[in-house]
Amino acid sequence: MSENHSALAMDCVVIANEPLGDGHFHLVAEPVVKPVAVAPGQFVMIRVANMLDPFLRRPMSVADFAPDGSRIGFVIKEVGKGTRILSILSPGAKIDVVGPFGTGFAIPDGAKKVWMVAGGTGVAPFLGLTENIKRADLDYTLLMGARSASQLFYAARFRDNGVNVITATEDGSDGVKGFVTSALSAELEKGMKPDVIFTCGPSPMMRAVAEIAEDAGIVCHASLESYMACGFGACLGCVVKKRGAEQYVTVCRTGPVFNALEIEI
Amino acid sequence: MSENHSALAMDCVVIANEPLGDGHFHLVAEPVVKPVAVAPGQFVMIRVANMLDPFLRRPMSVADFAPDGSRIGFVIKEVGKGTRILSILSPGAKIDVVGPFGTGFAIPDGAKKVWMVAGGTGVAPFLGLTENIKRADLDYTLLMGARSASQLFYAARFRDNGVNVITATEDGSDGVKGFVTSALSAELEKGMKPDVIFTCGPSPMMRAVAEIAEDAGIVCHASLESYMACGFGACLGCVVKKRGAEQYVTVCRTGPVFNALEIEI
Amino acid sequence: MSDKNLEVRFGELRLKNPVVTASGTFGYGLTYSKFYDVSTLGGFVTKGLSLKPKAGNKPPRICETAAGMLNAIGLQNIGLDKFISQKIPALKGVDTAIIVNFFGNTVEEYAEISARLSEIPQVSALEMNISCPNVKEGGIAFGSDVRATSKVVSACRKTSKKPLIVKLSPNVTDITEFARACEAEGADGLSVINTLVGMAIDINKRRPVLSNITGGLSGPAIKPVALRMVWQCYKTVKIPIFGIGGISSPEDVIEFMMAGATAVQIGSMNFVDPHIGKRIADTLPSVLDRIGESHISGIIGAAHS
Amino acid sequence: MSDKNLEVRFGELRLKNPVVTASGTFGYGLTYSKFYDVSTLGGFVTKGLSLKPKAGNKPPRICETAAGMLNAIGLQNIGLDKFISQKIPALKGVDTAIIVNFFGNTVEEYAEISARLSEIPQVSALEMNISCPNVKEGGIAFGSDVRATSKVVSACRKTSKKPLIVKLSPNVTDITEFARACEAEGADGLSVINTLVGMAIDINKRRPVLSNITGGLSGPAIKPVALRMVWQCYKTVKIPIFGIGGISSPEDVIEFMMAGATAVQIGSMNFVDPHIGKRIADTLPSVLDRIGESHISGIIGAAHS
Ligand SMILES: Cc1cc2nc3c(=O)[nH]c(=O)nc-3n(C[C@H](O)[C@H](O)[C@H](O)COP(=O)(O)OP(=O)(O)OC[C@H]3O[C@@H](n4cnc5c(N)ncnc54)[C@H](O)[C@@H]3O)c2cc1C
Ligand SMILES: Cc1cc2nc3c(=O)[nH]c(=O)nc-3n(C[C@H](O)[C@H](O)[C@H](O)COP(=O)(O)OP(=O)(O)OC[C@H]3O[C@@H](n4cnc5c(N)ncnc54)[C@H](O)[C@@H]3O)c2cc1C
Ligand SMILES: Cc1cc2nc3c(=O)[nH]c(=O)nc-3n(C[C@H](O)[C@H](O)[C@H](O)COP(=O)(O)O)c2cc1C
Ligand SMILES: Cc1cc2nc3c(=O)[nH]c(=O)nc-3n(C[C@H](O)[C@H](O)[C@H](O)COP(=O)(O)O)c2cc1C
Ligand code: FES
Ligand code: FES
């Protein structure tokens, strides 16, 4: 039986909440009590109201963070009532957070060239990854896609952190015109080959990335999204199907980061 | 069909929210849109959250106010989740209010000596009455009761407004020791006799006041409280029984102020 | 906002839009005219009427619950005569469907009031309440036994000259049996659902909050159950259905219509937001636009395919 | 906080306090030990077990509703063998009642698993699920027909050597018929209630949100219905009752106990607040103080007098 029983409860205080444009925002919070260490790619469950509606917590990837969990940031897109409530929180507001949960993005042994393919708020975990796991032998490339240049959040910050950033926009306003998967194929066709591809973003994008990686024989880890009631393996609501078996695994506990060969995205 | 259809919707902005002590507070708000005139003793229905929990609006007597409704104040006691939410509103916060509803305290024709018997937040409507209905021939006396001196809200303000204030406290820390009804009986025994008694407060208190008034042959108007879903006569949830008849009348529309002889408090 | 035609045909009844307000939450139609012009609605349903006036239950009659409320009004109403003499004249000029909800203590009473309501020209349709959980006689006793339902619907079918809609109880094992029985007896439509039987306890007083002990649960809390029952009834019968239960937004209206409702009724949310009927009727076109639908009728039952 | 003795006797089962966590919301008991020591609970009920492992339904399986949620997990579980080989050993040292929830596809399967579970010393009691709305065979088919209920309870009564608790479905016209049948067949207790059948529609995709179409509604939204059914069952039978449905606070626990529950189970709120079981167990004494009660057993059924 685990001893640090309540380590997963984080009452947080909002320290910043900045709009990023197009309904996106960057929420930064500080836990009040001794937190648990966070790994890049993990997520937390945020209670958006202390009343009974909205009922369930909202899962959010930890974006930038202090490794000991003493400061966690989120890159959030306003899509419904829960994210709307989060978008209007002011510094000083309290939020009830539990976590972190799930597997993170782990760099496979010996891997040096790490490509990250992100769509929309899918860049979130890669901020944490590239800012917290720095090693001289690691070479990060981020392929980021968005509708338009204004939604390529944090491109400059990634570049400042020494990440090689390749952009793709659907309207051609920045980088490659088209989907980020075209940029990915183009890079591979140039003869580049990473040791691992990490991907996070909309499911259709991740599905395409996983296929490209499989064809090219590259290990691909994808961070899945799923409707979650608990976030820690109790409800069995968030499952995804295993590839080639009539079996379901939880996204919240077995994932959210999976080897793309093992599940049906 | 009435023409000023939406006059009863008042989106308000909080302009002040001051703690009064012992879980009571004074909330003042300003309607954003053209409001409807308010009469002393009327109430409004306040939506405490824009989510679905808490579900129903909360009825609140208008306390002090501008007669055209352009500023309305409430004296509120925190008792549950709705009043808790109201207690933490900051200036600038928006609240969704509908009203005003119900009958107010109307001074009967020819009445000059008006006694008001209030318990707890029951003073609220009398602030509005004495500050908005001022006539040279009117002589106001307020008998206010509370647990202790610290809960005799606004005694000084009433006095400043020229109201004769008699206090009663259960612990004897101010005025008569005991219930406000003892103070009332004492005044009547002194040979004083008002033209009308208005009362607002806990039901047991109002019941006692109404009995004393009936025995003394004085007209008594009581402002009733009742659980309300709508506040405007649609749900039939808030009813009170008519005296001497198997018939119920709505507190929100026929009342909340009733001639005490007509209903069972 | 687009200028969509929102008209729906509920059997023979034409509604200018599918947004109707529900019985017991809208008085006799006039209460809300201080908030908006009720002619913007597709229609409204009156408080349940009986032949004689009814005093209703002792208070407390209502109680808040999570995302909903309990009520045990006990069908307090002014009775048929006063409705005819006082309310009907006052409704002159209201340009929307007037649906009269009614109930009786016996099959004969149901048949009689249905006959008498049929004589009132302003009345667009009748809604039989066989599902009120808050009264001893009548109400739910008819609505939780299929044979009793058949009998009372058959009796009213004979006396009613107006479209006859039957309001079903959700407090049954299989609502489709009741839907089928109503259709077989010639009902022109169904209203699905009335309230779920629930209760609350005052832990300080150590007794039920409501004087009637139990009450009817309504509001957004019950929406998933209501939607499921509309779905089941749509699969079972051909007559049109009013979807009712916890509707609080235009999106909810569309959910109910996709589940199979031809129109909807808004109940408890009228208390929380007295402007909601108009607000939903006004915003429905823009939500239809958002989901790429040009004809309101295109969404009825759309989730079944 | 006072140092009250919160022990309740649920038939032969002694619970150190009336706060138990509900099946399907608490895994196999270990999931929550990262949040608190589960020995602070009166007990917990495992996810529903079947003889063979079960894959469950296709996603989406859950959906938020107003003050509640829908689920159609489809009874995914690791199966009896893995439970015995992996979970039971890991539960060593847990000092609280372990109640195993189970189901079968046939009466014979129910009887067999009940027999096999009876052999496990660590198991304190068995809870038969005859009310799952999310599976084709088994589950609700047994729970919505009184004769089927009698048959399956009778079969398990014969094979079970542990206290046998039957979990009832709220999706019936009259729950007391089922309560009476269970008592008559020798059940030691009842769990009231399982989820209400509900659904939600995705208006953009124009189809039900859940792959299973319908799901079970749980959470505070259903509390008034659950409380009413506990009230009815308490009036009908003498065996003890677990009150279940939307419990989110110590006050809710007291409401259910006053309605007639001997103990309660907390379900969906475990997801929203994973510490809730401990929090409620810890704060119950102070709420009892507030209502002036010195003995927990003094409140069972207190609202009936
Ligand atoms: C592991 C994980 C990490 C995530 N990280 C991020 C992130 O970093 N930034 C970000 O903006 N979003 C992220 N999401 C998606 C985010 O959880 C949803 O956008 C959010 O829950 C929507 O809530 P809402 O109340 O605004 O929307 P509503 O539509 O009102 O929500 C209704 C219900 O659906 C659920 N829901 C709706 N959309 C999604 C979705 N896309 N995924 C999962 N559940 C959903 C909600 O949680 C809620 O239970 C993540 C999801 C998961 C599973
Ligand atoms: C006409 C009228 C005027 C009022 N004026 C005032 C006032 O000026 N100041 C003030 O402090 N209070 C006033 N009240 C009482 C006030 O409405 C309740 O205290 C408040 O609704 C409690 O809400 P809650 O969410 O904090 O409590 P909860 O107990 O959480 O409320 C639960 C439900 O019960 C209802 N309720 C609880 N207590 C009461 C009550 N005493 N009367 C009516 N409904 C209740 C709530 O409205 C809600 O629907 C008035 C009530 C009425 C009917
Ligand atoms: C206070 C109240 C009174 C009601 N009275 C009646 C009635 O007289 N006749 C009837 O058929 N339904 C009555 N109902 C049921 C509603 O018409 C409706 O079916 C139910 O409330 C569900 O809808 P909602 O969730 O939108 O409120 C009443 C409901 C409430 C809340
Ligand atoms: C995700 C989920 C899974 C459930 N699985 C089971 C189950 O396997 N067996 C069972 O008897 N009840 C199951 N239930 C029902 C709960 O045990 C409980 O009866 C119901 O949720 C009502 O309680 P609540 O409102 O507190 O959630 C499940 C409920 C949920 C929400
Ligand atoms: S969200 Fe509950 S098991 Fe994954
Ligand atoms: S509160 Fe609805 S009629 Fe009075």
Short mmCIF file of C-alpha atoms in Angstrom, two decimals, chain C:
data_model
loop_
_atom_site.label_atom_id
_atom_site.label_comp_id
_atom_site.label_asym_id
_atom_site.label_seq_id
_atom_site.Cartn_x
_atom_site.Cartn_y
_atom_site.Cartn_z
CA MET C 1 -29.33 34.71 -37.81
CA SER C 2 -30.92 33.00 -40.75
CA ASP C 3 -34.56 33.39 -41.59
CA LYS C 4 -35.48 29.75 -41.29
CA ASN C 5 -38.96 28.40 -41.41
CA LEU C 6 -39.27 26.52 -38.15
CA GLU C 7 -42.82 25.25 -38.66
CA VAL C 8 -43.43 21.66 -37.67
CA ARG C 9 -46.55 19.57 -38.12
CA PHE C 10 -47.47 17.71 -35.02
CA GLY C 11 -50.06 15.46 -36.61
CA GLU C 12 -52.84 17.82 -37.63
CA LEU C 13 -51.50 20.52 -35.37
CA ARG C 14 -49.32 23.13 -37.02
CA LEU C 15 -46.78 24.70 -34.70
CA LYS C 16 -44.92 27.79 -35.91
CA ASN C 17 -41.85 26.38 -34.24
CA PRO C 18 -41.14 23.30 -32.11
CA VAL C 19 -40.69 25.26 -28.87
CA VAL C 20 -43.68 24.76 -26.57
CA THR C 21 -43.81 25.34 -22.82
CA ALA C 22 -44.88 22.54 -20.50
CA SER C 23 -47.88 22.06 -18.25
CA GLY C 24 -47.57 23.29 -14.70
CA THR C 25 -44.67 25.57 -15.49
CA PHE C 26 -46.47 28.20 -17.56
CA GLY C 27 -49.67 28.98 -15.66
CA TYR C 28 -52.57 29.46 -18.04
CA GLY C 29 -50.40 31.25 -20.58
CA LEU C 30 -50.64 34.80 -19.32
CA THR C 31 -48.15 34.68 -16.46
CA TYR C 32 -45.22 35.00 -18.82
CA SER C 33 -46.54 37.85 -20.94
CA LYS C 34 -44.77 40.22 -18.58
CA PHE C 35 -41.51 38.68 -19.78
CA TYR C 36 -42.09 38.29 -23.51
CA ASP C 37 -44.76 37.97 -26.14
CA VAL C 38 -45.85 34.33 -25.80
CA SER C 39 -46.85 34.38 -29.47
CA THR C 40 -43.17 33.82 -30.24
CA LEU C 41 -43.61 30.27 -28.97
CA GLY C 42 -44.79 27.31 -31.00
CA GLY C 43 -47.41 26.91 -28.30
CA PHE C 44 -47.91 26.47 -24.61
CA VAL C 45 -49.59 23.88 -22.41
CA THR C 46 -51.80 25.05 -19.55
CA LYS C 47 -51.60 23.91 -15.94
CA GLY C 48 -53.54 20.66 -15.57
CA LEU C 49 -57.29 21.29 -15.33
CA SER C 50 -59.96 19.27 -13.61
CA LEU C 51 -63.75 19.65 -13.70
CA LYS C 52 -63.81 21.19 -10.24
CA PRO C 53 -61.17 23.52 -8.77
CA LYS C 54 -58.50 21.71 -6.76
CA ALA C 55 -56.70 23.16 -3.72
CA GLY C 56 -53.53 21.16 -4.16
CA ASN C 57 -51.18 19.77 -1.51
CA LYS C 58 -50.06 21.35 1.73
CA PRO C 59 -46.72 23.17 1.62
CA PRO C 60 -43.77 22.58 1.43
CA ARG C 61 -44.42 21.70 -2.18
CA ILE C 62 -41.04 22.20 -3.80
CA CYS C 63 -37.45 21.49 -3.14
CA GLU C 64 -34.26 22.09 -5.07
CA THR C 65 -32.13 19.11 -6.11
CA ALA C 66 -28.88 18.77 -8.06
CA ALA C 67 -29.62 20.29 -11.50
CA GLY C 68 -33.32 19.87 -10.88
CA MET C 69 -36.21 20.16 -8.50
CA LEU C 70 -38.93 18.17 -6.82
CA ASN C 71 -42.53 19.32 -6.82
CA ALA C 72 -45.68 18.04 -5.22
CA ILE C 73 -48.10 20.78 -6.16
CA GLY C 74 -50.95 18.27 -6.22
CA LEU C 75 -52.54 19.64 -9.37
CA GLN C 76 -53.88 22.84 -7.78
CA ASN C 77 -56.00 24.47 -10.47
CA ILE C 78 -58.89 26.86 -10.92
CA GLY C 79 -61.20 24.26 -12.46
CA LEU C 80 -62.77 24.11 -15.87
CA ASP C 81 -65.47 26.74 -15.37
CA LYS C 82 -63.17 29.51 -14.26
CA PHE C 83 -60.74 28.57 -17.02
CA ILE C 84 -63.49 29.07 -19.56
CA SER C 85 -64.90 32.23 -18.03
CA GLN C 86 -61.66 33.99 -17.02
CA LYS C 87 -58.65 32.61 -18.86
CA ILE C 88 -59.95 31.88 -22.33
CA PRO C 89 -61.21 35.46 -22.92
CA ALA C 90 -57.89 36.86 -21.66
CA LEU C 91 -56.02 34.69 -24.17
CA LYS C 92 -57.67 36.45 -27.10
CA GLY C 93 -54.99 37.81 -29.38
CA VAL C 94 -52.44 35.19 -28.44
CA ASP C 95 -51.25 33.83 -31.75
CA THR C 96 -49.87 30.42 -30.82
CA ALA C 97 -51.12 26.90 -30.16
CA ILE C 98 -53.03 26.62 -26.88
CA ILE C 99 -52.82 23.08 -25.56
CA VAL C 100 -54.94 22.31 -22.54
CA ASN C 101 -53.64 19.76 -20.07
CA PHE C 102 -56.31 17.95 -18.08
CA PHE C 103 -56.98 15.07 -15.72
CA GLY C 104 -59.81 13.41 -13.86
CA ASN C 105 -60.34 11.11 -10.92
CA THR C 106 -62.27 8.57 -12.94
CA VAL C 107 -62.53 7.48 -16.56
CA GLU C 108 -65.88 9.28 -16.71
CA GLU C 109 -64.40 12.52 -15.48
CA TYR C 110 -61.60 12.30 -18.02
CA ALA C 111 -64.17 11.76 -20.77
CA GLU C 112 -66.36 14.61 -19.59
CA ILE C 113 -63.66 17.22 -19.36
CA SER C 114 -62.30 16.15 -22.72
CA ALA C 115 -65.77 16.66 -24.19
CA ARG C 116 -66.17 20.07 -22.64
CA LEU C 117 -62.71 21.29 -23.60
CA SER C 118 -63.46 20.22 -27.18
CA GLU C 119 -66.17 22.89 -27.36
CA ILE C 120 -63.73 25.76 -26.84
CA PRO C 121 -62.69 27.12 -30.25
CA GLN C 122 -59.45 28.71 -28.99
CA VAL C 123 -58.12 25.38 -27.75
CA SER C 124 -55.72 23.84 -30.28
CA ALA C 125 -55.25 20.44 -28.70
CA LEU C 126 -55.76 18.46 -25.52
CA GLU C 127 -53.04 16.85 -23.43
CA MET C 128 -54.23 14.10 -21.09
CA ASN C 129 -52.19 13.84 -17.93
CA ILE C 130 -52.23 10.22 -16.83
CA SER C 131 -48.89 10.50 -15.13
CA CYS C 132 -48.99 12.95 -12.25
CA PRO C 133 -47.13 11.31 -9.38
CA ASN C 134 -48.47 13.71 -6.76
CA VAL C 135 -52.13 12.90 -6.39
CA LYS C 136 -53.84 9.93 -4.84
CA GLU C 137 -56.64 9.38 -7.31
CA GLY C 138 -56.30 9.72 -11.05
CA GLY C 139 -52.96 10.67 -12.45
CA ILE C 140 -50.30 8.03 -12.22
CA ALA C 141 -52.71 5.19 -11.38
CA PHE C 142 -53.91 5.40 -14.99
CA GLY C 143 -50.42 5.86 -16.34
CA SER C 144 -48.68 2.89 -14.77
CA ASP C 145 -51.09 0.18 -15.84
CA VAL C 146 -51.42 -0.49 -19.55
CA ARG C 147 -55.02 -1.60 -19.39
CA ALA C 148 -56.08 1.46 -17.40
CA THR C 149 -54.25 3.61 -19.94
CA SER C 150 -56.07 1.98 -22.85
CA LYS C 151 -59.40 2.46 -21.17
CA VAL C 152 -59.02 6.11 -20.30
CA VAL C 153 -57.49 7.02 -23.67
CA SER C 154 -60.26 5.18 -25.47
CA ALA C 155 -62.88 7.09 -23.46
CA CYS C 156 -61.34 10.47 -24.20
CA ARG C 157 -60.84 9.56 -27.84
CA LYS C 158 -64.60 9.19 -28.10
CA THR C 159 -65.38 12.56 -26.53
CA SER C 160 -62.52 14.65 -27.84
CA LYS C 161 -62.93 16.57 -31.07
CA LYS C 162 -59.44 18.05 -30.81
CA PRO C 163 -56.07 16.45 -31.36
CA LEU C 164 -55.58 14.25 -28.31
CA ILE C 165 -52.10 13.95 -26.85
CA VAL C 166 -51.33 11.57 -24.00
CA LYS C 167 -48.65 12.45 -21.47
CA LEU C 168 -46.76 9.37 -20.33
CA SER C 169 -45.18 8.51 -17.04
CA PRO C 170 -41.48 7.59 -16.92
CA ASN C 171 -42.03 5.58 -13.75
CA VAL C 172 -42.62 2.32 -15.58
CA THR C 173 -40.53 -0.65 -16.60
CA ASP C 174 -41.32 -0.36 -20.30
CA ILE C 175 -42.71 2.91 -21.64
CA THR C 176 -43.17 1.48 -25.13
CA GLU C 177 -46.10 -0.68 -23.98
CA PHE C 178 -47.90 2.50 -22.99
CA ALA C 179 -46.97 4.29 -26.19
CA ARG C 180 -48.31 1.41 -28.22
CA ALA C 181 -51.55 1.28 -26.23
CA CYS C 182 -52.14 5.01 -26.76
CA GLU C 183 -51.54 4.73 -30.48
CA ALA C 184 -53.86 1.75 -30.69
CA GLU C 185 -56.63 3.67 -28.94
CA GLY C 186 -56.34 6.52 -31.42
CA ALA C 187 -54.22 9.09 -29.61
CA ASP C 188 -52.87 11.74 -31.97
CA GLY C 189 -49.61 12.23 -30.16
CA LEU C 190 -47.54 11.56 -27.04
CA SER C 191 -45.87 13.78 -24.49
CA VAL C 192 -42.76 12.08 -23.12
CA ILE C 193 -42.09 12.46 -20.18
CA ASN C 194 -43.73 13.62 -17.00
CA THR C 195 -41.67 13.74 -13.79
CA LEU C 196 -39.80 10.88 -12.09
CA VAL C 197 -40.92 10.06 -8.57
CA GLY C 198 -38.31 11.23 -6.09
CA MET C 199 -37.92 12.54 -2.57
CA ALA C 200 -35.71 14.54 -0.24
CA ILE C 201 -35.25 14.42 3.52
CA ASP C 202 -34.70 17.32 5.88
CA ILE C 203 -32.00 15.90 8.15
CA ASN C 204 -32.64 18.49 10.86
CA LYS C 205 -36.36 17.83 11.05
CA ARG C 206 -35.84 14.10 10.37
CA ARG C 207 -38.69 13.92 7.94
CA PRO C 208 -39.36 14.28 4.23
CA VAL C 209 -39.00 17.84 2.93
CA LEU C 210 -42.27 17.68 1.00
CA SER C 211 -45.54 17.42 2.89
CA ASN C 212 -46.59 14.86 0.30
CA ILE C 213 -43.42 12.80 1.13
CA THR C 214 -42.60 12.13 -2.54
CA GLY C 215 -42.62 14.54 -5.46
CA GLY C 216 -41.91 14.72 -9.15
CA LEU C 217 -38.30 15.19 -10.21
CA SER C 218 -37.79 17.54 -13.16
CA GLY C 219 -35.07 19.64 -14.72
CA PRO C 220 -31.77 18.95 -16.52
CA ALA C 221 -31.06 16.10 -14.08
CA ILE C 222 -33.67 13.93 -15.84
CA LYS C 223 -32.79 14.82 -19.43
CA PRO C 224 -30.88 11.61 -20.19
CA VAL C 225 -33.82 9.47 -19.05
CA ALA C 226 -36.32 11.58 -21.00
CA LEU C 227 -34.23 11.43 -24.15
CA ARG C 228 -33.95 7.65 -23.90
CA MET C 229 -37.72 7.31 -23.55
CA VAL C 230 -38.38 9.57 -26.55
CA TRP C 231 -35.92 7.41 -28.49
CA GLN C 232 -37.75 4.24 -27.48
CA CYS C 233 -41.21 5.65 -28.26
CA TYR C 234 -40.07 6.91 -31.66
CA LYS C 235 -38.95 3.37 -32.50
CA THR C 236 -42.32 2.02 -31.39
CA VAL C 237 -45.07 4.30 -32.68
CA LYS C 238 -45.82 6.47 -35.71
CA ILE C 239 -47.73 9.27 -33.93
CA PRO C 240 -45.75 12.44 -33.16
CA ILE C 241 -43.99 12.97 -29.86
CA PHE C 242 -43.41 15.99 -27.65
CA GLY C 243 -39.98 15.57 -26.08
CA ILE C 244 -39.97 16.83 -22.48
CA GLY C 245 -37.44 16.71 -19.69
CA GLY C 246 -34.74 19.11 -18.63
CA ILE C 247 -34.52 21.16 -21.79
CA SER C 248 -32.37 24.22 -21.15
CA SER C 249 -30.84 25.17 -24.52
CA PRO C 250 -31.46 25.07 -28.26
CA GLU C 251 -28.95 22.22 -28.44
CA ASP C 252 -31.18 20.24 -26.08
CA VAL C 253 -34.14 20.86 -28.41
CA ILE C 254 -32.13 19.43 -31.28
CA GLU C 255 -31.06 16.43 -29.21
CA PHE C 256 -34.70 15.62 -28.45
CA MET C 257 -35.73 16.09 -32.06
CA MET C 258 -32.91 13.86 -33.28
CA ALA C 259 -34.08 11.26 -30.76
CA GLY C 260 -37.49 11.38 -32.44
CA ALA C 261 -39.48 14.29 -31.03
CA THR C 262 -41.48 16.38 -33.49
CA ALA C 263 -41.57 19.23 -31.01
CA VAL C 264 -40.53 19.81 -27.42
CA GLN C 265 -41.82 21.26 -24.20
CA ILE C 266 -39.77 23.30 -21.78
CA GLY C 267 -40.71 22.88 -18.13
CA SER C 268 -38.72 23.77 -15.02
CA MET C 269 -36.25 25.97 -16.86
CA ASN C 270 -39.05 28.52 -17.27
CA PHE C 271 -38.68 29.17 -13.54
CA VAL C 272 -34.92 29.55 -13.68
CA ASP C 273 -34.94 31.69 -16.79
CA PRO C 274 -38.40 33.12 -17.45
CA HIS C 275 -37.29 34.32 -20.91
CA ILE C 276 -36.09 30.89 -22.00
CA GLY C 277 -38.98 30.03 -24.32
CA LYS C 278 -38.40 33.05 -26.50
CA ARG C 279 -34.65 32.80 -26.19
CA ILE C 280 -34.60 29.22 -27.46
CA ALA C 281 -37.11 29.89 -30.25
CA ASP C 282 -34.98 32.84 -31.34
CA THR C 283 -31.64 31.04 -31.30
CA LEU C 284 -32.76 27.73 -32.79
CA PRO C 285 -32.10 28.86 -36.39
CA SER C 286 -28.48 29.73 -35.70
CA VAL C 287 -27.85 26.37 -34.07
CA LEU C 288 -29.46 24.63 -37.04
CA ASP C 289 -27.09 26.60 -39.26
CA ARG C 290 -24.15 25.47 -37.16
CA ILE C 291 -25.01 21.82 -37.62
CA GLY C 292 -25.60 22.41 -41.34
CA GLU C 293 -29.32 21.76 -41.40
CA SER C 294 -31.64 23.81 -43.56
CA HIS C 295 -35.00 22.27 -42.70
CA ILE C 296 -36.14 21.76 -39.14
CA SER C 297 -37.98 18.60 -40.12
CA GLY C 298 -34.71 17.12 -41.36
CA ILE C 299 -33.58 16.46 -37.83
CA ILE C 300 -36.62 14.60 -36.50
CA GLY C 301 -35.40 11.12 -35.64
CA ALA C 302 -32.08 11.81 -37.38
CA ALA C 303 -30.04 9.96 -34.76
CA HIS C 304 -31.80 6.68 -35.54
CA SER C 305 -30.21 6.02 -38.89
#
